[in-house]
Amino acid sequence: MSKYWTPLASSLEPYVPGEQPKDKTYIKLNTNENPYPPSPKALEAMKEAANADLRLYPDPTCEELVQAAANYYGLSPKQTFAGNGSDELLAFAFAAFFDPARPVLFPDITYSFYKVYAKLCGITPKLIPLDEQFQVPIDQFAGDHGGMILPNPNAPTAILIPLDQVRKLLEANPDRVVIIDEAYIDFGGESAVKLVPEYPNLLVIQTLSKSRSLAGLRVGLAFGSEELIDGLNRIKNSFNSYTMDRLALRGAVAALQDEAYFQETTAKVVATRDGIIASLKELGFIVTDSKANFLLISHPSYSAADLFKQLREQGILVRYFNSPRIDNYLRVTVGTDEEMAQFLKVLKRLIGA
Amino acid sequence: MSKYWTPLASSLEPYVPGEQPKDKTYIKLNTNENPYPPSPKALEAMKEAANADLRLYPDPTCEELVQAAANYYGLSPKQTFAGNGSDELLAFAFAAFFDPARPVLFPDITYSFYKVYAKLCGITPKLIPLDEQFQVPIDQFAGDHGGMILPNPNAPTAILIPLDQVRKLLEANPDRVVIIDEAYIDFGGESAVKLVPEYPNLLVIQTLSKSRSLAGLRVGLAFGSEELIDGLNRIKNSFNSYTMDRLALRGAVAALQDEAYFQETTAKVVATRDGIIASLKELGFIVTDSKANFLLISHPSYSAADLFKQLREQGILVRYFNSPRIDNYLRVTVGTDEEMAQFLKVLKRLIGA
């Protein structure tokens, strides 16, 4: 605390990102990064963009990237928005659409940054409990509220909400904004972007961090009706006119245009994931039905907190959340086949299998 | 307006950045960019960083850059903060330090984004009029207020506040945060960073956009007491854990370390500026005493609005603000000697000199 802080600054409970220890080299399965490098074409585009033009401001409207993203999904640029990582877009969206006068709904088990944004924007969250199988109880996302946000697939459960259920949410709440956070949609889910032309209250948020292997570049995208995109732009242009640098803009465009590489790498992650799920189940682990690039796993006979520590000592980083209902689970990012073989080998040893 | 917008989103009056027309090639003297390219070493560092590691999140603490910036000024990393352009840092600082319960002070003629941040944070600004010579009346930055922000040199006046005057501000307002926005300090001003160890209420904000020729990379720095830097981190980590991408982090470090290039290019801008000031005065222009990389000029016999339009037609972009007290002035960025010679040539023709 400091006498110089505003009441807001004093009240915040900032997010804590996954650790990035530098003491030794780890197999890093803790922040849901893609094990494959970005598209070579994207890397080439960024190298080319590292030129004298960096003395000039970037395009504040991100026109080229917005157009590329709009083209990718068959939408208009006016239905498309780009920013400095999907975290920034989420912060803008909370400020733009979630009126502090009403509670905002999200699952009790979900991306833990949502409650941080809520605090930043003075919003009271209303947590809707997932059922015993960690499924989202769609019918309970209703009533007198100020909007809602759901990741799809959910994190850290990795479970997908089918598109007909998303449609139900949109139709049950026509006067409130429904944000679908699709950070992990490309690993087996069906995107709600196709519903954008039908529902003015739908905002879909995506990122190039996971399926495009560009966590280090900070690129997020949003898709929604023109009035929602206008709302995001109002917040953005009251915060920072130039949120995306020239290198990120160029790299993102090139990545979106390299469809073959995207299909190849996401398919590899999915294949590895489905293989490791089978192996983990054989070892007695409970594994949710992941449609993401990570797994949520638990063992009836071994403490997740202990396994987390032991894995770390063995050079393998996974994520452990000391939170209600998931405090005996580990979240494990899907790495390469080699990384997952090593993970399994160490895990077997730890549980004496 | 949209029924989906929050009262906040509806109430905002977003900032409008300088135009970036694409209809033809202009001599671009409208957004205070540096006419010289970034350090070749910075470009090289960014090319090298465009590699497979981009699949990984960047360091959320920006440790390497924070350390480099701290070293540059002989401060501790705990007194140093880095972010996605100084605009982002300003937004964080308004939220962290300016309590909406009290007015925040800034000059009536200043960077027009300040009032936009104030609106975003629910703060009422109290504008302190500059005197007739556009000097800052230091004694009037006092009383019952919630803090203050002053650019030094001021924009768009280009006039410097001497460091002893900054010291007066800090001593007169020990219980409130004083932000000195030093976007243009490297073109002849004396930085207040050296006062950081003495004054816990001082926050200095700088940018690599101007004197480091990296407007396209989006890098801002802040220097202040540990409690102020903690305050910025609280807001940042409630907004976006990873505000700076890997390329910007590497490029910024390399730019800060290339002191020879920095000295050479800023000296060239200063020499060009001082030459063009003399020429403009010969043409009868009123020119403020610029210690920045831009000029504020006015002619007793010619309308600034007209000159702005005519210059544009002749392929020269400058900035015109249709704002009280400066609506007969033009803000002109200092370009290369060749660009300024062309600017002068066209200007002479326009005023029949």
XYZ file of C-alpha atoms in Angstrom:
706
model
C 0.000 0.000 0.000
C 1.080 3.541 -0.708
C -0.542 6.888 -0.036
C 0.046 7.653 -3.693
C -2.172 4.835 -4.965
C -5.775 5.409 -5.958
C -8.471 3.400 -4.143
C -8.698 1.359 -7.372
C -4.970 0.564 -7.428
C -5.095 -0.386 -3.741
C -8.084 -2.679 -4.218
C -6.770 -4.729 -7.134
C -5.752 -8.350 -6.939
C -3.445 -8.635 -9.953
C -3.151 -11.766 -12.059
C -0.140 -13.999 -11.584
C 1.054 -15.569 -14.841
C 2.582 -19.054 -15.016
C 6.129 -19.135 -13.702
C 9.099 -18.766 -16.034
C 11.989 -20.014 -13.908
C 15.476 -19.413 -15.260
C 17.411 -21.691 -12.907
C 17.596 -24.528 -15.413
C 16.056 -25.796 -18.643
C 12.600 -27.260 -18.148
C 10.173 -29.135 -20.315
C 7.691 -26.297 -20.257
C 4.119 -27.586 -20.092
C 2.760 -24.798 -17.883
C 1.539 -21.900 -20.026
C -0.204 -23.617 -22.959
C 2.333 -22.537 -25.523
C 2.505 -24.357 -28.842
C 5.474 -26.742 -29.057
C 6.023 -25.898 -32.724
C 7.649 -22.696 -33.967
C 5.630 -20.003 -35.741
C 5.100 -20.214 -39.497
C 8.429 -19.677 -41.309
C 6.580 -17.192 -43.500
C 5.582 -15.194 -40.425
C 9.176 -15.162 -39.172
C 10.362 -14.021 -42.597
C 7.760 -11.228 -42.680
C 8.911 -9.976 -39.273
C 12.567 -10.012 -40.287
C 11.668 -7.932 -43.336
C 9.632 -5.523 -41.227
C 12.630 -4.865 -38.946
C 13.601 -1.941 -41.159
C 13.893 1.839 -41.242
C 10.113 2.252 -41.293
C 10.085 1.450 -37.583
C 10.812 5.160 -37.088
C 7.189 5.739 -38.171
C 4.080 5.042 -36.116
C 2.221 1.886 -37.041
C -1.231 2.085 -38.587
C -3.473 2.821 -35.577
C -6.421 1.083 -37.250
C -4.380 -2.104 -37.919
C -6.125 -2.084 -41.286
C -4.086 -4.740 -43.043
C -4.372 -7.210 -40.171
C -8.046 -6.481 -39.592
C -8.673 -7.091 -43.298
C -6.707 -10.348 -43.264
C -8.586 -11.607 -40.203
C -11.930 -10.547 -41.670
C -11.103 -12.337 -44.922
C -10.121 -15.456 -43.023
C -13.615 -15.753 -41.580
C -15.627 -14.135 -44.378
C -16.568 -11.145 -42.231
C -16.272 -7.412 -42.853
C -13.383 -5.357 -41.395
C -16.052 -3.459 -39.463
C -16.825 -6.716 -37.637
C -13.171 -7.284 -36.786
C -10.738 -5.869 -34.243
C -7.064 -6.499 -33.469
C -5.030 -5.747 -30.369
C -2.026 -6.437 -28.201
C -2.881 -9.987 -27.178
C -6.317 -11.328 -26.305
C -5.739 -10.242 -22.695
C -5.803 -6.627 -23.820
C -8.952 -7.271 -25.845
C -10.626 -8.872 -22.839
C -9.788 -5.839 -20.695
C -11.245 -3.535 -23.359
C -14.352 -5.715 -23.678
C -15.019 -5.744 -19.923
C -14.837 -1.934 -19.911
C -16.902 -1.546 -23.075
C -19.747 -3.975 -22.431
C -20.062 -5.018 -18.803
C -21.956 -2.332 -16.899
C -20.770 -2.245 -13.252
C -24.399 -1.755 -12.204
C -25.097 -5.460 -12.791
C -23.262 -8.696 -12.064
C -21.350 -10.346 -14.844
C -21.658 -14.091 -15.219
C -18.853 -16.558 -15.712
C -18.140 -20.134 -14.655
C -16.756 -20.764 -11.167
C -13.905 -22.688 -12.759
C -12.475 -20.635 -15.604
C -9.647 -18.362 -16.745
C -8.608 -16.680 -13.535
C -7.959 -13.325 -15.205
C -11.716 -12.694 -15.572
C -12.155 -11.835 -11.914
C -9.120 -9.535 -12.143
C -10.663 -7.617 -15.062
C -13.930 -7.435 -13.139
C -12.147 -5.815 -10.208
C -10.333 -3.403 -12.536
C -13.676 -2.322 -14.007
C -15.581 -2.223 -10.710
C -17.808 -5.135 -11.727
C -19.159 -7.778 -9.357
C -18.861 -11.242 -10.862
C -21.550 -13.867 -10.330
C -19.909 -17.262 -10.581
C -22.021 -20.017 -12.114
C -20.861 -23.408 -10.823
C -19.899 -25.998 -13.411
C -21.585 -29.332 -12.821
C -19.781 -32.311 -11.295
C -18.387 -33.253 -14.716
C -17.177 -29.653 -15.227
C -19.825 -29.097 -17.886
C -21.212 -25.567 -18.277
C -24.864 -25.366 -17.113
C -26.060 -23.261 -20.031
C -29.551 -22.679 -18.583
C -28.117 -20.910 -15.571
C -26.504 -18.208 -17.680
C -29.637 -16.090 -17.606
C -31.597 -13.707 -15.397
C -30.846 -10.112 -14.455
C -27.189 -9.667 -15.272
C -24.827 -7.322 -17.098
C -23.412 -9.798 -19.587
C -21.343 -12.948 -19.536
C -18.061 -14.406 -20.621
C -17.219 -18.031 -21.283
C -14.054 -19.507 -22.690
C -14.679 -22.171 -25.278
C -13.120 -24.623 -24.748
C -13.157 -23.666 -21.094
C -9.861 -23.295 -19.258
C -8.520 -25.064 -17.346
C -11.145 -27.780 -17.884
C -10.401 -28.048 -21.655
C -14.051 -29.001 -22.217
C -15.857 -27.703 -25.305
C -19.295 -26.112 -25.373
C -21.016 -27.252 -28.597
C -22.095 -24.477 -30.936
C -25.813 -25.163 -30.479
C -25.344 -24.429 -26.777
C -23.564 -21.154 -27.596
C -26.538 -20.292 -29.791
C -28.853 -20.960 -26.847
C -26.864 -18.536 -24.707
C -27.105 -15.833 -27.354
C -30.830 -16.283 -27.818
C -31.579 -16.358 -24.090
C -29.702 -13.094 -23.515
C -30.385 -10.824 -26.492
C -29.983 -7.585 -24.526
C -26.606 -8.422 -23.042
C -23.223 -9.050 -24.562
C -22.062 -12.659 -24.605
C -18.291 -12.964 -24.944
C -16.937 -16.283 -26.142
C -13.216 -16.472 -25.481
C -11.867 -18.849 -28.112
C -8.186 -18.899 -27.169
C -8.170 -22.675 -27.673
C -10.825 -23.148 -30.358
C -8.473 -24.317 -33.109
C -7.627 -27.622 -31.445
C -10.896 -29.328 -32.206
C -13.695 -26.891 -31.487
C -16.134 -25.192 -33.811
C -15.781 -21.399 -33.743
C -18.732 -19.168 -32.950
C -17.393 -16.618 -35.432
C -19.855 -17.970 -37.968
C -22.680 -16.785 -35.682
C -21.484 -13.158 -35.719
C -23.735 -12.080 -38.624
C -26.774 -13.494 -36.797
C -26.286 -12.162 -33.258
C -25.495 -8.509 -32.533
C -24.741 -9.425 -28.897
C -21.942 -11.902 -29.694
C -18.282 -11.019 -29.287
C -15.762 -13.737 -30.121
C -12.190 -13.270 -28.945
C -9.278 -15.221 -30.376
C -5.505 -15.162 -30.062
C -2.516 -16.030 -32.190
C -0.676 -17.181 -29.053
C -1.754 -20.806 -29.092
C -2.716 -22.285 -32.458
C -0.459 -19.876 -34.407
C 2.537 -20.352 -32.082
C 2.922 -16.619 -31.504
C 2.589 -16.154 -27.728
C 5.750 -14.037 -27.871
C 4.236 -11.602 -30.384
C 1.039 -10.541 -28.520
C -1.741 -10.620 -31.068
C -5.431 -10.919 -30.240
C -8.452 -10.698 -32.512
C -12.112 -9.971 -31.848
C -15.135 -10.544 -34.037
C -18.586 -9.118 -33.475
C -21.310 -6.856 -34.760
C -20.269 -3.423 -35.947
C -21.630 -1.794 -32.800
C -19.571 -4.078 -30.575
C -16.406 -3.458 -32.596
C -17.148 0.283 -32.372
C -17.406 -0.107 -28.611
C -13.983 -1.765 -28.439
C -12.508 0.995 -30.571
C -13.924 3.637 -28.233
C -12.075 2.118 -25.290
C -8.904 1.462 -27.272
C -8.739 5.007 -28.594
C -9.149 6.336 -25.075
C -6.264 4.169 -23.901
C -3.572 3.865 -26.578
C -3.953 4.735 -30.258
C -1.172 2.428 -31.328
C -1.505 -0.861 -29.462
C 0.189 -3.028 -32.095
C 3.704 -2.516 -33.354
C 4.756 -2.827 -36.996
C 6.448 -6.182 -36.486
C 3.431 -7.760 -34.817
C 1.121 -6.428 -37.524
C 3.219 -7.925 -40.298
C 3.886 -11.206 -38.541
C 0.230 -11.695 -37.715
C -0.885 -11.140 -41.304
C 1.672 -13.621 -42.615
C 0.691 -16.185 -39.976
C -3.007 -15.914 -40.855
C -2.166 -16.426 -44.503
C -0.129 -19.598 -43.958
C -3.083 -21.966 -43.700
C -1.121 -25.102 -44.594
C 1.336 -24.633 -41.736
C -1.488 -23.848 -39.314
C -3.392 -27.007 -40.296
C -0.280 -29.142 -40.041
C 0.843 -27.934 -36.610
C -2.579 -27.908 -34.986
C -3.205 -31.439 -36.307
C 0.067 -32.573 -34.740
C -0.893 -31.102 -31.370
C -4.316 -32.774 -31.550
C -2.788 -36.153 -32.435
C -0.292 -35.913 -29.576
C -3.054 -34.870 -27.194
C -5.298 -37.773 -28.075
C -2.406 -40.188 -27.666
C -1.407 -38.896 -24.257
C -5.007 -38.925 -23.009
C -5.180 -42.660 -23.699
C -1.855 -43.292 -21.939
C -2.840 -41.249 -18.896
C -6.133 -43.073 -18.549
C -4.245 -46.360 -18.603
C -2.271 -45.064 -15.621
C -5.490 -44.456 -13.728
C -5.696 -40.704 -14.299
C -9.005 -38.939 -14.675
C -8.667 -36.829 -17.816
C -11.319 -34.422 -19.056
C -12.405 -34.588 -22.689
C -9.935 -32.028 -23.967
C -10.563 -30.095 -27.153
C -7.730 -27.719 -26.278
C -3.927 -27.882 -26.373
C -3.793 -28.821 -22.704
C -5.152 -31.469 -20.371
C -6.749 -31.304 -16.961
C -5.797 -34.438 -15.081
C -6.211 -35.888 -11.615
C -5.290 -39.170 -9.971
C -7.463 -40.709 -7.264
C -4.425 -41.924 -5.323
C -1.865 -39.156 -5.723
C -1.928 -35.539 -4.630
C -1.783 -33.092 -7.532
C 0.135 -30.601 -5.388
C 2.762 -33.253 -4.643
C 2.989 -34.357 -8.277
C 3.379 -30.746 -9.343
C 6.362 -30.313 -7.023
C 7.905 -33.636 -7.947
C 7.533 -32.987 -11.678
C 9.189 -29.623 -11.213
C 12.120 -31.226 -9.434
C 12.409 -33.585 -12.389
C 12.574 -30.653 -14.810
C 8.951 -30.679 -15.955
C 6.784 -27.610 -15.416
C 3.014 -28.011 -15.335
C 0.378 -25.729 -13.800
C -1.231 -26.285 -10.424
C -4.116 -24.091 -9.244
C -4.708 -24.034 -5.520
C -8.384 -23.248 -6.122
C -11.638 -24.842 -4.936
C -12.742 -27.953 -6.858
C -9.574 -28.187 -8.987
C -6.984 -28.343 -6.230
C -6.341 -32.001 -6.948
C -5.854 -31.427 -10.686
C -2.914 -30.538 -12.856
C -3.123 -28.581 -16.077
C -0.654 -29.988 -18.576
C 0.123 -28.315 -21.888
C 0.418 -30.649 -24.878
C 4.037 -30.536 -26.047
C 5.809 -32.495 -28.753
C 5.601 -36.294 -28.798
C 9.109 -36.406 -27.324
C 8.211 -34.030 -24.496
C 5.069 -35.952 -23.677
C 6.939 -39.277 -23.710
C 9.369 -37.807 -21.172
C 6.466 -36.427 -19.122
C 4.807 -39.851 -19.084
C 8.044 -41.583 -18.181
C 8.631 -39.292 -15.199
C 4.978 -39.486 -14.157
C 5.048 -43.294 -14.219
C 8.062 -43.282 -11.981
C 6.426 -40.850 -9.565
C 3.295 -42.957 -9.182
C 5.261 -46.193 -9.169
C 3.583 -47.510 -12.317
C -24.410 4.744 -29.360
C -25.403 1.172 -28.711
C -27.501 -0.463 -26.031
C -24.592 -2.845 -25.533
C -22.145 -0.131 -24.485
C -21.476 0.645 -20.836
C -22.116 4.202 -19.618
C -18.325 4.580 -19.639
C -17.976 3.498 -23.276
C -20.822 5.814 -24.264
C -19.315 8.798 -22.456
C -15.811 8.619 -23.903
C -14.341 11.112 -26.349
C -11.574 9.051 -27.925
C -8.274 10.528 -29.069
C -7.737 11.120 -32.773
C -4.139 10.481 -33.847
C -2.429 12.470 -36.621
C -3.630 11.466 -40.070
C -1.767 8.877 -42.121
C -3.152 9.422 -45.609
C -2.285 6.828 -48.219
C -3.397 8.714 -51.345
C 0.150 9.857 -52.173
C 3.615 10.206 -50.695
C 3.901 13.130 -48.320
C 6.729 14.802 -46.514
C 5.438 13.714 -43.147
C 5.939 16.417 -40.527
C 2.729 15.740 -38.586
C 3.354 13.114 -35.904
C 6.769 14.067 -34.487
C 8.515 11.021 -35.808
C 12.294 11.011 -36.071
C 13.520 11.461 -39.676
C 16.409 9.037 -39.089
C 16.006 5.262 -38.977
C 16.404 3.322 -35.721
C 19.865 2.187 -34.618
C 21.172 -0.488 -37.019
C 22.033 -2.521 -33.928
C 18.406 -2.385 -32.802
C 17.215 -3.523 -36.231
C 19.720 -6.371 -36.151
C 18.575 -7.433 -32.673
C 14.958 -7.557 -33.842
C 15.810 -9.603 -36.923
C 17.610 -12.074 -34.676
C 14.668 -12.202 -32.285
C 12.285 -13.145 -35.115
C 12.912 -16.801 -34.349
C 11.259 -19.957 -33.045
C 11.189 -18.596 -29.491
C 8.245 -16.417 -30.511
C 6.106 -19.470 -29.729
C 6.869 -18.726 -26.055
C 5.399 -15.936 -23.978
C 7.691 -12.975 -23.432
C 9.051 -12.199 -19.979
C 6.057 -10.540 -18.265
C 8.384 -8.512 -16.041
C 10.405 -7.188 -19.034
C 13.427 -7.792 -16.814
C 16.171 -7.341 -19.395
C 14.730 -4.075 -20.709
C 13.951 -2.757 -17.237
C 17.537 -3.509 -16.212
C 18.953 -1.804 -19.324
C 16.816 1.299 -18.754
C 17.698 1.370 -15.046
C 21.395 1.085 -15.900
C 21.109 3.889 -18.428
C 20.006 6.293 -15.711
C 21.804 4.774 -12.732
C 18.550 3.714 -11.061
C 17.415 0.376 -9.672
C 15.145 -1.952 -11.678
C 12.592 -1.455 -8.889
C 12.454 2.212 -9.887
C 11.898 1.359 -13.541
C 8.936 0.185 -15.619
C 8.492 -0.664 -19.300
C 5.348 -0.908 -21.398
C 3.669 -0.831 -24.779
C 4.381 2.790 -25.678
C 4.270 5.756 -23.332
C 0.559 6.131 -24.091
C -0.083 2.818 -22.330
C 2.065 3.947 -19.393
C 0.145 7.204 -19.146
C -3.151 5.304 -19.050
C -1.805 3.038 -16.290
C -0.486 6.051 -14.373
C -3.801 7.913 -14.503
C -5.539 4.813 -13.108
C -2.871 4.151 -10.490
C -2.281 7.627 -9.075
C -5.045 10.096 -9.912
C -7.914 9.616 -7.497
C -11.223 10.492 -9.222
C -12.326 12.188 -5.985
C -10.118 15.198 -6.779
C -9.322 17.222 -9.900
C -6.108 16.508 -11.743
C -4.079 19.458 -12.934
C -2.571 19.933 -16.353
C -1.911 22.876 -18.660
C -4.757 24.178 -20.820
C -2.520 23.741 -23.853
C -0.934 20.310 -23.736
C -0.998 16.758 -25.094
C -4.648 16.279 -25.960
C -4.689 12.644 -24.829
C -4.589 13.697 -21.154
C -8.221 14.715 -21.111
C -9.124 11.433 -22.811
C -7.359 9.409 -20.091
C -9.103 11.538 -17.472
C -12.469 10.652 -18.970
C -11.528 6.972 -19.143
C -10.656 7.020 -15.432
C -13.603 9.173 -14.323
C -11.323 12.051 -13.349
C -12.209 15.736 -13.681
C -9.301 17.725 -15.074
C -8.545 21.226 -13.882
C -6.807 23.063 -16.685
C -4.162 25.578 -15.645
C -3.784 28.251 -18.332
C -0.324 28.805 -19.754
C 0.681 32.457 -19.741
C 0.641 34.607 -22.865
C 4.105 33.322 -23.831
C 2.902 29.728 -23.336
C 5.071 29.392 -20.224
C 3.835 27.064 -17.471
C 2.787 29.048 -14.361
C 4.435 26.728 -11.861
C 2.957 28.456 -8.784
C -0.568 27.647 -9.903
C 0.054 23.900 -9.833
C -0.927 23.683 -6.186
C -3.942 23.617 -3.875
C -6.417 20.809 -3.249
C -5.952 18.452 -6.171
C -5.429 14.777 -6.970
C -2.105 15.067 -8.758
C -0.754 16.643 -11.917
C 0.823 15.858 -15.230
C 3.032 18.071 -17.337
C 4.903 17.203 -20.505
C 8.428 18.548 -20.540
C 9.046 19.997 -23.053
C 5.338 20.759 -23.313
C 3.471 19.723 -26.451
C 2.555 21.301 -28.753
C 4.313 24.413 -27.430
C 7.779 22.739 -27.483
C 8.786 24.913 -24.512
C 10.977 23.441 -21.769
C 10.369 23.700 -18.029
C 13.789 24.067 -16.361
C 14.636 21.410 -13.805
C 14.609 23.822 -10.865
C 10.972 24.548 -11.699
C 10.179 20.819 -11.750
C 11.800 20.597 -8.341
C 9.518 23.382 -7.113
C 6.464 21.432 -8.310
C 7.613 18.316 -6.463
C 8.293 20.177 -3.247
C 5.031 22.110 -3.326
C 2.987 18.918 -3.765
C 4.623 16.213 -1.632
C 1.392 14.278 -1.030
C 0.384 14.013 -4.690
C 1.972 12.343 -7.667
C 3.621 14.657 -10.178
C 4.010 13.056 -13.596
C 6.571 14.568 -15.937
C 5.992 13.285 -19.464
C 9.383 13.466 -21.141
C 8.509 12.240 -24.622
C 10.667 15.005 -26.109
C 13.316 15.488 -23.405
C 16.262 14.221 -25.454
C 16.248 17.119 -27.892
C 17.776 19.659 -25.545
C 16.055 19.279 -22.178
C 17.399 18.094 -18.854
C 15.635 14.961 -17.616
C 13.961 14.863 -14.214
C 14.989 11.210 -13.878
C 17.925 12.362 -11.751
C 15.386 13.637 -9.194
C 13.752 10.219 -8.758
C 15.893 9.190 -5.757
C 14.962 12.432 -3.958
C 11.194 12.622 -4.539
C 8.865 9.668 -3.879
C 6.039 11.552 -5.636
C 7.818 11.911 -8.990
C 7.002 9.717 -11.978
C 8.932 10.378 -15.176
C 7.608 8.864 -18.389
C 9.723 8.502 -21.512
C 9.348 6.890 -24.896
C 11.591 5.330 -27.530
C 9.281 6.693 -30.233
C 10.989 10.037 -30.773
C 14.665 10.263 -29.873
C 15.254 6.532 -30.511
C 13.362 6.503 -33.834
C 11.146 3.618 -32.741
C 7.583 4.955 -32.976
C 6.694 1.782 -34.891
C 7.840 -0.479 -32.055
C 5.771 0.908 -29.145
C 8.109 1.169 -26.195
C 7.577 3.415 -23.184
C 9.561 3.674 -19.958
C 8.697 5.033 -16.533
C 10.963 5.958 -13.651
C 9.877 6.637 -10.104
C 10.036 5.548 -6.503
C 9.531 1.880 -5.781
C 5.992 2.513 -4.515
C 5.015 4.291 -7.719
C 6.484 1.538 -9.893
C 4.601 -0.998 -7.739
C 1.427 0.967 -8.387
C 1.966 0.811 -12.156
C 2.586 -2.928 -11.917
C -0.673 -3.421 -10.017
C -2.642 -1.850 -12.863
C -0.618 -3.575 -15.570
C -1.061 -6.999 -14.018
C -4.795 -6.424 -13.784
C -4.902 -5.531 -17.471
C -2.435 -7.609 -19.477
C 0.453 -9.639 -18.062
C 2.416 -9.508 -21.290
C 2.253 -5.997 -22.702
C 5.554 -6.124 -24.600
C 6.384 -8.650 -27.275
C 9.755 -10.364 -27.637
C 10.796 -8.279 -30.627
C 10.076 -4.980 -28.912
C 11.912 -6.108 -25.780
C 15.044 -7.014 -27.725
C 14.944 -3.998 -30.020
C 14.487 -1.609 -27.121
C 17.454 -3.021 -25.200
C 19.714 -2.744 -28.251
C 18.528 0.811 -28.939
C 19.257 1.909 -25.366
C 22.735 0.432 -25.636
C 23.652 2.247 -28.856
C 24.545 5.561 -27.244
C 26.748 6.777 -30.121
C 23.929 6.478 -32.663
C 21.475 8.128 -30.285
C 23.806 11.081 -29.703
C 24.492 11.463 -33.410
C 20.883 11.420 -34.579
C 19.463 13.615 -31.822
C 22.268 16.151 -32.471
C 21.321 16.199 -36.161
C 17.665 16.859 -35.336
C 18.637 19.663 -32.951
C 20.929 21.272 -35.540
C 18.224 21.118 -38.217
C 15.677 22.536 -35.780
C 17.817 25.469 -34.793
C 18.505 26.275 -38.447
C 14.848 26.170 -39.465
C 13.805 28.333 -36.508
C 16.112 31.087 -37.760
C 14.770 30.803 -41.326
C 11.148 30.890 -40.175
C 11.727 33.971 -38.066
C 13.223 35.693 -41.112
C 9.935 34.995 -42.893
C 8.045 36.747 -40.119
C 6.861 33.637 -38.294
C 6.457 33.580 -34.552
C 8.305 30.472 -33.376
C 8.361 29.259 -29.780
C 11.700 28.409 -28.182
C 11.633 24.730 -29.097
C 13.601 22.179 -27.113
C 11.698 19.361 -28.833
C 11.791 17.737 -32.276
C 8.955 19.921 -33.483
C 8.088 23.591 -33.813
C 5.006 25.588 -32.982
C 4.724 28.406 -35.481
C 2.294 31.167 -36.359
C 2.293 34.034 -38.846
C 0.617 37.361 -38.079
C -0.630 37.718 -41.659
C -1.553 34.204 -42.710
C -4.163 31.813 -41.357
C -2.692 28.627 -39.946
C -5.768 26.655 -41.034
C -5.264 27.863 -44.618
C -1.532 27.160 -44.587
C -2.226 23.677 -43.224
C -4.541 22.917 -46.161
C -2.237 24.470 -48.724
C 0.806 22.612 -47.406
C -1.161 19.383 -47.591
C -2.060 20.054 -51.203
C 1.632 20.568 -51.866
C 2.471 17.197 -50.340
C 3.556 18.375 -46.897
C 1.727 17.158 -43.811
C 1.899 19.201 -40.631
C -0.471 19.243 -37.642
C -3.201 21.792 -37.080
C -5.195 21.852 -33.831
C -8.526 23.603 -33.984
C -8.285 24.403 -30.269
C -8.564 27.632 -28.262
C -5.406 29.801 -28.175
C -3.476 27.674 -30.705
C -5.907 27.758 -33.597
C -3.626 30.053 -35.543
C -0.571 27.853 -35.024
C 0.919 24.902 -36.866
C 2.915 22.145 -35.265
C 5.742 21.109 -37.563
C 7.933 18.089 -36.928
C 11.639 18.554 -37.578
C 12.563 16.353 -40.535
C 15.842 15.991 -42.394
C 17.619 19.057 -43.757
C 16.289 18.159 -47.222
C 12.693 17.856 -45.979
C 12.889 21.151 -44.137
C 14.390 22.894 -47.164
C 11.425 21.699 -49.202
C 9.011 22.743 -46.446
C 10.565 26.236 -46.393
C 10.479 26.486 -50.165
C 6.774 25.653 -50.313
C 5.993 27.886 -47.324
C 7.769 30.844 -48.955
C 5.709 30.385 -52.069
C 2.490 30.193 -50.047
C 3.152 33.448 -48.214
C 4.561 35.131 -51.279
C 7.989 35.646 -49.742
